[in-house]
């Protein structure tokens, strides 16, 4: 059975799933998105991603295309039609199709909605986590509203390509003060030289990661503390452990920064434990 996508009210074969050339997502990156990880065919951290979606839309004054309840039904139908058990669910909402003009179109233009779902090989993903990944650093060059999850991802695209060409899996943006902001598609964490968990606070210009938020609750339940303070790449190299979080990566150990190994160059024990705990939590809470 082939993949099925949802486009503006219809489920269509993936290969034939298209939007109009004057869709504002395509022309102007005037669109937001969300990604849910799927466990047993159910959405992890569903509430957190819906809440962030509503916030991203409201910050850009794009209307919710349908109620949360209706959207949930459509998302579930996309999962079902693609028979995804373990995988990822993608939702994009653009301001809609209108003659190209930077300013907003009239209220008669309805938002465009695109949904895709894909399966993941959980065993391959776990093998990658067990090896850990390398990251490279890149100068922070994004706009000032990285808290909004827009599809305007060109700096992230270029940073990720830089990582790929260096044999790394992620790029960490570094601001003009020399601190890591976040990854191109993940939040960045270390277990610093003193053994403290550290990640940047979300008053900074970063995405408020849903995985980050849930992991904070998991960490608190473990009786551990998180120091929401930025760190430099040098502190990451001197750290005991590092990892990234995101719906795509869950909790993924980082073993090198710019070619320099962290600790003994193997995934850290706390990162691996938090990965397991996060997955247990996400799987149990998936709806
Ligand atoms: N930062 C950026 C730039 C991202 O693209 C992502 C992935 N959505 C994250 C952080 C992690 O966010 P979440 O845990 O909500 O997936």
mmCIF file of C-alpha atoms and ligand atoms in Angstrom:
data_model
loop_
_atom_site.group_PDB
_atom_site.id
_atom_site.type_symbol
_atom_site.label_atom_id
_atom_site.label_comp_id
_atom_site.label_asym_id
_atom_site.label_seq_id
_atom_site.Cartn_x
_atom_site.Cartn_y
_atom_site.Cartn_z
ATOM 1 C CA UNK A 1 0.000 0.000 0.000
ATOM 2 C CA UNK A 2 1.414 3.423 -0.980
ATOM 3 C CA UNK A 3 1.646 6.484 1.180
ATOM 4 C CA UNK A 4 -1.325 8.815 1.461
ATOM 5 C CA UNK A 5 -1.172 12.547 2.158
ATOM 6 C CA UNK A 6 -3.870 14.949 3.282
ATOM 7 C CA UNK A 7 -4.140 18.162 1.275
ATOM 8 C CA UNK A 8 -6.875 20.708 1.931
ATOM 9 C CA UNK A 9 -9.695 18.381 2.793
ATOM 10 C CA UNK A 10 -8.737 15.328 0.730
ATOM 11 C CA UNK A 11 -6.624 12.233 1.171
ATOM 12 C CA UNK A 12 -4.586 11.687 -2.004
ATOM 13 C CA UNK A 13 -1.743 9.383 -3.102
ATOM 14 C CA UNK A 14 1.522 10.886 -1.866
ATOM 15 C CA UNK A 15 2.977 11.218 -5.391
ATOM 16 C CA UNK A 16 -0.011 13.297 -6.478
ATOM 17 C CA UNK A 17 -0.227 15.461 -3.369
ATOM 18 C CA UNK A 18 0.289 19.063 -4.507
ATOM 19 C CA UNK A 19 -0.486 22.633 -3.482
ATOM 20 C CA UNK A 20 -1.055 25.569 -5.825
ATOM 21 C CA UNK A 21 1.996 27.544 -7.026
ATOM 22 C CA UNK A 22 0.597 30.627 -5.316
ATOM 23 C CA UNK A 23 0.305 28.965 -1.948
ATOM 24 C CA UNK A 24 1.918 31.451 0.438
ATOM 25 C CA UNK A 25 3.838 28.658 2.135
ATOM 26 C CA UNK A 26 5.562 27.931 -1.168
ATOM 27 C CA UNK A 27 6.022 31.564 -2.249
ATOM 28 C CA UNK A 28 6.811 33.314 1.024
ATOM 29 C CA UNK A 29 7.361 30.670 3.729
ATOM 30 C CA UNK A 30 4.166 32.146 5.208
ATOM 31 C CA UNK A 31 3.345 28.931 7.046
ATOM 32 C CA UNK A 32 3.896 27.036 10.273
ATOM 33 C CA UNK A 33 4.347 23.357 10.999
ATOM 34 C CA UNK A 34 4.427 20.740 13.730
ATOM 35 C CA UNK A 35 5.959 17.284 13.982
ATOM 36 C CA UNK A 36 4.725 14.578 16.356
ATOM 37 C CA UNK A 37 6.603 11.378 17.050
ATOM 38 C CA UNK A 38 4.323 8.358 16.818
ATOM 39 C CA UNK A 39 4.426 5.388 19.165
ATOM 40 C CA UNK A 40 2.084 2.453 18.527
ATOM 41 C CA UNK A 41 0.264 4.657 16.017
ATOM 42 C CA UNK A 42 -0.399 7.350 18.623
ATOM 43 C CA UNK A 43 0.827 10.945 18.968
ATOM 44 C CA UNK A 44 3.430 11.635 21.645
ATOM 45 C CA UNK A 45 3.218 14.931 23.509
ATOM 46 C CA UNK A 46 0.005 15.647 21.577
ATOM 47 C CA UNK A 47 -1.127 18.468 23.830
ATOM 48 C CA UNK A 48 2.205 20.302 23.773
ATOM 49 C CA UNK A 49 2.423 20.266 19.981
ATOM 50 C CA UNK A 50 -1.206 21.417 19.564
ATOM 51 C CA UNK A 51 -0.674 24.249 22.011
ATOM 52 C CA UNK A 52 2.477 25.373 20.211
ATOM 53 C CA UNK A 53 0.721 25.116 16.829
ATOM 54 C CA UNK A 54 -2.063 27.384 18.082
ATOM 55 C CA UNK A 55 0.492 29.837 19.422
ATOM 56 C CA UNK A 56 2.552 29.877 16.191
ATOM 57 C CA UNK A 57 -0.630 30.502 14.161
ATOM 58 C CA UNK A 58 -1.864 33.206 16.482
ATOM 59 C CA UNK A 59 1.513 35.014 16.476
ATOM 60 C CA UNK A 60 1.254 35.160 12.662
ATOM 61 C CA UNK A 61 -2.496 35.900 12.695
ATOM 62 C CA UNK A 62 -3.310 32.801 10.668
ATOM 63 C CA UNK A 63 -6.636 31.240 11.678
ATOM 64 C CA UNK A 64 -6.719 27.693 13.093
ATOM 65 C CA UNK A 65 -7.894 25.847 9.956
ATOM 66 C CA UNK A 66 -10.337 23.752 11.993
ATOM 67 C CA UNK A 67 -10.999 22.997 15.640
ATOM 68 C CA UNK A 68 -8.388 21.065 17.581
ATOM 69 C CA UNK A 69 -10.866 18.212 17.831
ATOM 70 C CA UNK A 70 -11.455 18.086 14.065
ATOM 71 C CA UNK A 71 -7.724 18.397 13.375
ATOM 72 C CA UNK A 72 -7.049 15.518 15.745
ATOM 73 C CA UNK A 73 -9.493 13.344 13.797
ATOM 74 C CA UNK A 74 -7.810 14.210 10.475
ATOM 75 C CA UNK A 75 -4.339 13.584 11.909
ATOM 76 C CA UNK A 76 -5.474 10.202 13.254
ATOM 77 C CA UNK A 77 -6.959 9.336 9.882
ATOM 78 C CA UNK A 78 -3.626 10.183 8.207
ATOM 79 C CA UNK A 79 -1.844 7.842 10.629
ATOM 80 C CA UNK A 80 -4.415 5.107 10.005
ATOM 81 C CA UNK A 81 -4.362 5.379 6.210
ATOM 82 C CA UNK A 82 -0.569 5.125 6.221
ATOM 83 C CA UNK A 83 -0.609 2.273 8.744
ATOM 84 C CA UNK A 84 2.093 3.937 10.793
ATOM 85 C CA UNK A 85 2.879 2.390 14.173
ATOM 86 C CA UNK A 86 6.339 3.842 14.873
ATOM 87 C CA UNK A 87 7.068 7.023 12.948
ATOM 88 C CA UNK A 88 6.529 10.730 12.446
ATOM 89 C CA UNK A 89 3.498 12.868 11.694
ATOM 90 C CA UNK A 90 3.930 16.198 9.870
ATOM 91 C CA UNK A 91 1.399 19.031 9.710
ATOM 92 C CA UNK A 92 1.801 22.279 7.803
ATOM 93 C CA UNK A 93 -0.625 25.196 7.815
ATOM 94 C CA UNK A 94 -0.016 28.082 5.428
ATOM 95 C CA UNK A 95 -1.900 31.368 5.136
ATOM 96 C CA UNK A 96 -3.436 29.980 1.956
ATOM 97 C CA UNK A 97 -3.451 30.569 -1.782
ATOM 98 C CA UNK A 98 -3.625 34.164 -3.045
ATOM 99 C CA UNK A 99 -2.092 36.342 -5.801
ATOM 100 C CA UNK A 100 1.499 37.003 -4.776
ATOM 101 C CA UNK A 101 1.730 40.030 -2.500
ATOM 102 C CA UNK A 102 3.746 40.336 0.705
ATOM 103 C CA UNK A 103 0.843 41.785 2.709
ATOM 104 C CA UNK A 104 -1.868 39.436 4.002
ATOM 105 C CA UNK A 105 -4.726 38.513 1.658
ATOM 106 C CA UNK A 106 -8.347 39.097 2.712
ATOM 107 C CA UNK A 107 -10.162 36.953 5.255
ATOM 108 C CA UNK A 108 -11.874 35.002 2.462
ATOM 109 C CA UNK A 109 -8.543 33.196 1.853
ATOM 110 C CA UNK A 110 -8.567 30.015 3.924
ATOM 111 C CA UNK A 111 -5.400 28.456 5.363
ATOM 112 C CA UNK A 112 -3.931 25.484 3.472
ATOM 113 C CA UNK A 113 -3.455 22.266 5.427
ATOM 114 C CA UNK A 114 -1.039 19.492 4.499
ATOM 115 C CA UNK A 115 -0.477 16.331 6.547
ATOM 116 C CA UNK A 116 1.934 13.444 5.972
ATOM 117 C CA UNK A 117 2.811 10.421 8.084
ATOM 118 C CA UNK A 118 5.778 8.127 7.695
ATOM 119 C CA UNK A 119 7.080 4.995 9.363
ATOM 120 C CA UNK A 120 10.459 4.763 11.058
ATOM 121 C CA UNK A 121 12.647 1.754 11.674
ATOM 122 C CA UNK A 122 12.813 1.998 15.470
ATOM 123 C CA UNK A 123 15.658 -0.556 15.655
ATOM 124 C CA UNK A 124 17.809 1.515 13.265
ATOM 125 C CA UNK A 125 17.009 4.665 15.232
ATOM 126 C CA UNK A 126 18.011 2.955 18.492
ATOM 127 C CA UNK A 127 21.271 1.739 16.929
ATOM 128 C CA UNK A 128 22.069 5.332 15.918
ATOM 129 C CA UNK A 129 21.350 6.548 19.444
ATOM 130 C CA UNK A 130 23.592 3.855 20.901
ATOM 131 C CA UNK A 131 26.484 5.116 18.730
ATOM 132 C CA UNK A 132 25.756 8.798 19.408
ATOM 133 C CA UNK A 133 26.156 11.579 16.876
ATOM 134 C CA UNK A 134 28.600 14.368 16.131
ATOM 135 C CA UNK A 135 27.597 18.024 15.885
ATOM 136 C CA UNK A 136 29.289 21.005 14.280
ATOM 137 C CA UNK A 137 28.793 24.661 15.171
ATOM 138 C CA UNK A 138 27.555 27.424 12.871
ATOM 139 C CA UNK A 139 27.077 31.164 13.424
ATOM 140 C CA UNK A 140 23.541 32.074 14.539
ATOM 141 C CA UNK A 141 22.033 33.919 11.583
ATOM 142 C CA UNK A 142 18.300 33.391 11.982
ATOM 143 C CA UNK A 143 15.556 35.974 12.497
ATOM 144 C CA UNK A 144 14.423 37.163 15.930
ATOM 145 C CA UNK A 145 11.287 34.979 16.182
ATOM 146 C CA UNK A 146 12.656 31.456 16.375
ATOM 147 C CA UNK A 147 9.940 30.798 18.982
ATOM 148 C CA UNK A 148 7.481 30.587 16.072
ATOM 149 C CA UNK A 149 7.716 27.252 14.261
ATOM 150 C CA UNK A 150 7.646 28.561 10.691
ATOM 151 C CA UNK A 151 8.685 26.759 7.525
ATOM 152 C CA UNK A 152 11.190 29.587 6.879
ATOM 153 C CA UNK A 153 14.068 27.212 7.546
ATOM 154 C CA UNK A 154 16.787 28.286 5.122
ATOM 155 C CA UNK A 155 19.450 29.011 7.797
ATOM 156 C CA UNK A 156 18.574 25.645 9.381
ATOM 157 C CA UNK A 157 18.859 23.953 5.983
ATOM 158 C CA UNK A 158 22.307 25.450 5.353
ATOM 159 C CA UNK A 159 23.510 24.586 8.855
ATOM 160 C CA UNK A 160 22.281 20.986 8.552
ATOM 161 C CA UNK A 161 24.013 20.645 5.184
ATOM 162 C CA UNK A 162 27.242 21.925 6.761
ATOM 163 C CA UNK A 163 26.857 19.245 9.422
ATOM 164 C CA UNK A 164 26.214 16.552 6.850
ATOM 165 C CA UNK A 165 29.268 17.507 4.809
ATOM 166 C CA UNK A 166 31.359 17.266 7.996
ATOM 167 C CA UNK A 167 29.995 13.795 8.750
ATOM 168 C CA UNK A 168 27.899 15.151 11.615
ATOM 169 C CA UNK A 169 24.186 14.762 12.316
ATOM 170 C CA UNK A 170 23.343 18.201 13.661
ATOM 171 C CA UNK A 171 24.563 21.803 13.705
ATOM 172 C CA UNK A 172 24.436 23.950 16.828
ATOM 173 C CA UNK A 173 23.913 27.670 16.242
ATOM 174 C CA UNK A 174 26.263 29.912 18.259
ATOM 175 C CA UNK A 175 25.222 33.504 19.054
ATOM 176 C CA UNK A 176 27.476 36.572 18.958
ATOM 177 C CA UNK A 177 28.322 36.132 22.654
ATOM 178 C CA UNK A 178 29.675 32.669 21.914
ATOM 179 C CA UNK A 179 26.801 30.643 23.414
ATOM 180 C CA UNK A 180 24.968 27.775 21.774
ATOM 181 C CA UNK A 181 21.359 28.755 21.057
ATOM 182 C CA UNK A 182 19.946 25.435 19.784
ATOM 183 C CA UNK A 183 20.348 22.907 17.013
ATOM 184 C CA UNK A 184 19.046 23.330 13.468
ATOM 185 C CA UNK A 185 16.193 20.947 14.349
ATOM 186 C CA UNK A 186 16.674 20.192 18.054
ATOM 187 C CA UNK A 187 17.379 21.704 21.457
ATOM 188 C CA UNK A 188 20.910 21.370 22.853
ATOM 189 C CA UNK A 189 21.867 20.039 26.299
ATOM 190 C CA UNK A 190 24.998 19.155 28.234
ATOM 191 C CA UNK A 191 25.843 17.443 31.504
ATOM 192 C CA UNK A 192 28.495 19.960 32.444
ATOM 193 C CA UNK A 193 31.917 19.318 34.010
ATOM 194 C CA UNK A 194 30.264 19.557 37.458
ATOM 195 C CA UNK A 195 27.622 16.986 36.509
ATOM 196 C CA UNK A 196 24.764 19.501 36.133
ATOM 197 C CA UNK A 197 22.200 19.224 33.364
ATOM 198 C CA UNK A 198 22.214 22.433 31.361
ATOM 199 C CA UNK A 199 20.113 23.746 28.490
ATOM 200 C CA UNK A 200 19.375 27.223 27.287
ATOM 201 C CA UNK A 201 16.347 29.026 28.751
ATOM 202 C CA UNK A 202 13.447 29.674 26.387
ATOM 203 C CA UNK A 203 13.480 33.438 26.872
ATOM 204 C CA UNK A 204 16.343 33.270 24.390
ATOM 205 C CA UNK A 205 15.552 33.282 20.675
ATOM 206 C CA UNK A 206 14.943 29.540 20.382
ATOM 207 C CA UNK A 207 12.065 27.168 19.826
ATOM 208 C CA UNK A 208 10.258 26.066 22.982
ATOM 209 C CA UNK A 209 10.843 22.402 22.369
ATOM 210 C CA UNK A 210 7.981 20.147 23.376
ATOM 211 C CA UNK A 211 10.384 17.242 23.924
ATOM 212 C CA UNK A 212 12.553 19.553 26.046
ATOM 213 C CA UNK A 213 9.494 20.430 28.178
ATOM 214 C CA UNK A 214 8.437 16.826 28.744
ATOM 215 C CA UNK A 215 12.014 15.809 29.485
ATOM 216 C CA UNK A 216 12.170 18.551 32.143
ATOM 217 C CA UNK A 217 9.233 16.857 33.904
ATOM 218 C CA UNK A 218 10.934 13.462 33.615
ATOM 219 C CA UNK A 219 14.143 14.934 35.050
ATOM 220 C CA UNK A 220 12.293 16.551 37.961
ATOM 221 C CA UNK A 221 10.644 13.217 38.781
ATOM 222 C CA UNK A 222 14.093 11.617 38.855
ATOM 223 C CA UNK A 223 15.000 14.141 41.530
ATOM 224 C CA UNK A 224 17.516 15.866 39.253
ATOM 225 C CA UNK A 225 17.816 19.590 38.571
ATOM 226 C CA UNK A 226 18.204 21.470 35.291
ATOM 227 C CA UNK A 227 20.251 24.640 35.108
ATOM 228 C CA UNK A 228 18.605 26.716 32.349
ATOM 229 C CA UNK A 229 21.780 28.554 31.438
ATOM 230 C CA UNK A 230 23.506 28.778 28.053
ATOM 231 C CA UNK A 231 26.821 27.047 27.396
ATOM 232 C CA UNK A 232 29.637 27.561 24.943
ATOM 233 C CA UNK A 233 30.986 24.959 22.499
ATOM 234 C CA UNK A 234 34.148 24.825 24.668
ATOM 235 C CA UNK A 235 32.005 23.984 27.718
ATOM 236 C CA UNK A 236 30.318 21.267 25.677
ATOM 237 C CA UNK A 237 33.680 19.754 24.770
ATOM 238 C CA UNK A 238 34.709 19.875 28.460
ATOM 239 C CA UNK A 239 31.327 18.471 29.543
ATOM 240 C CA UNK A 240 30.737 14.927 30.751
ATOM 241 C CA UNK A 241 27.939 14.377 28.263
ATOM 242 C CA UNK A 242 25.832 16.147 25.672
ATOM 243 C CA UNK A 243 22.606 15.394 23.859
ATOM 244 C CA UNK A 244 19.881 16.938 21.736
ATOM 245 C CA UNK A 245 16.094 16.709 22.055
ATOM 246 C CA UNK A 246 13.316 16.933 19.485
ATOM 247 C CA UNK A 247 10.311 15.048 18.181
ATOM 248 C CA UNK A 248 12.521 13.625 15.433
ATOM 249 C CA UNK A 249 15.482 12.653 17.590
ATOM 250 C CA UNK A 250 13.768 12.179 21.000
ATOM 251 C CA UNK A 251 16.841 12.276 23.283
ATOM 252 C CA UNK A 252 19.945 11.684 21.160
ATOM 253 C CA UNK A 253 23.467 11.514 22.673
ATOM 254 C CA UNK A 254 26.085 13.847 21.182
ATOM 255 C CA UNK A 255 29.641 12.486 21.263
ATOM 256 C CA UNK A 256 31.678 15.202 19.501
ATOM 257 C CA UNK A 257 31.546 18.933 18.797
ATOM 258 C CA UNK A 258 33.486 20.301 15.816
ATOM 259 C CA UNK A 259 35.504 17.086 15.687
ATOM 260 C CA UNK A 260 36.456 17.161 19.400
ATOM 261 C CA UNK A 261 35.211 14.221 21.453
ATOM 262 C CA UNK A 262 33.041 14.770 24.539
ATOM 263 C CA UNK A 263 34.183 12.633 27.479
ATOM 264 C CA UNK A 264 35.439 9.330 26.119
ATOM 265 C CA UNK A 265 33.611 9.899 22.826
ATOM 266 C CA UNK A 266 30.795 7.477 23.673
ATOM 267 C CA UNK A 267 27.158 8.268 24.558
ATOM 268 C CA UNK A 268 26.871 9.338 28.188
ATOM 269 C CA UNK A 269 25.045 7.179 30.748
ATOM 270 C CA UNK A 270 22.678 9.971 31.834
ATOM 271 C CA UNK A 271 21.775 10.818 28.220
ATOM 272 C CA UNK A 272 21.004 7.162 27.540
ATOM 273 C CA UNK A 273 18.961 6.854 30.730
ATOM 274 C CA UNK A 274 16.998 10.027 29.912
ATOM 275 C CA UNK A 275 16.371 8.686 26.412
ATOM 276 C CA UNK A 276 14.858 5.519 27.847
ATOM 277 C CA UNK A 277 12.796 7.443 30.414
ATOM 278 C CA UNK A 278 11.569 9.942 27.816
ATOM 279 C CA UNK A 279 10.509 7.179 25.420
ATOM 280 C CA UNK A 280 8.672 5.339 28.217
ATOM 281 C CA UNK A 281 6.898 8.574 29.173
ATOM 282 C CA UNK A 282 6.058 9.528 25.572
ATOM 283 C CA UNK A 283 4.798 6.028 24.744
ATOM 284 C CA UNK A 284 2.644 5.890 27.875
ATOM 285 C CA UNK A 285 1.197 9.367 27.259
ATOM 286 C CA UNK A 286 0.627 9.010 23.505
ATOM 287 C CA UNK A 287 -2.969 9.476 22.341
HETATM 288 N N1 LIG B 1 14.632 23.608 17.794
HETATM 289 C C1 LIG B 1 14.377 23.609 16.468
HETATM 290 C C2 LIG B 1 14.974 24.672 15.625
HETATM 291 C C3 LIG B 1 13.584 22.583 15.904
HETATM 292 O O1 LIG B 1 13.321 22.586 14.589
HETATM 293 C C4 LIG B 1 13.082 21.561 16.736
HETATM 294 C C5 LIG B 1 12.295 20.429 16.152
HETATM 295 N N2 LIG B 1 10.955 20.761 16.006
HETATM 296 C C6 LIG B 1 13.352 21.625 18.107
HETATM 297 C C7 LIG B 1 14.133 22.669 18.600
HETATM 298 C C8 LIG B 1 12.803 20.599 19.066
HETATM 299 O O2 LIG B 1 11.421 20.833 19.260
HETATM 300 P P1 LIG B 1 10.417 19.645 19.632
HETATM 301 O O3 LIG B 1 10.989 18.964 20.820
HETATM 302 O O4 LIG B 1 9.154 20.352 19.940
HETATM 303 O O5 LIG B 1 10.334 18.771 18.436
#
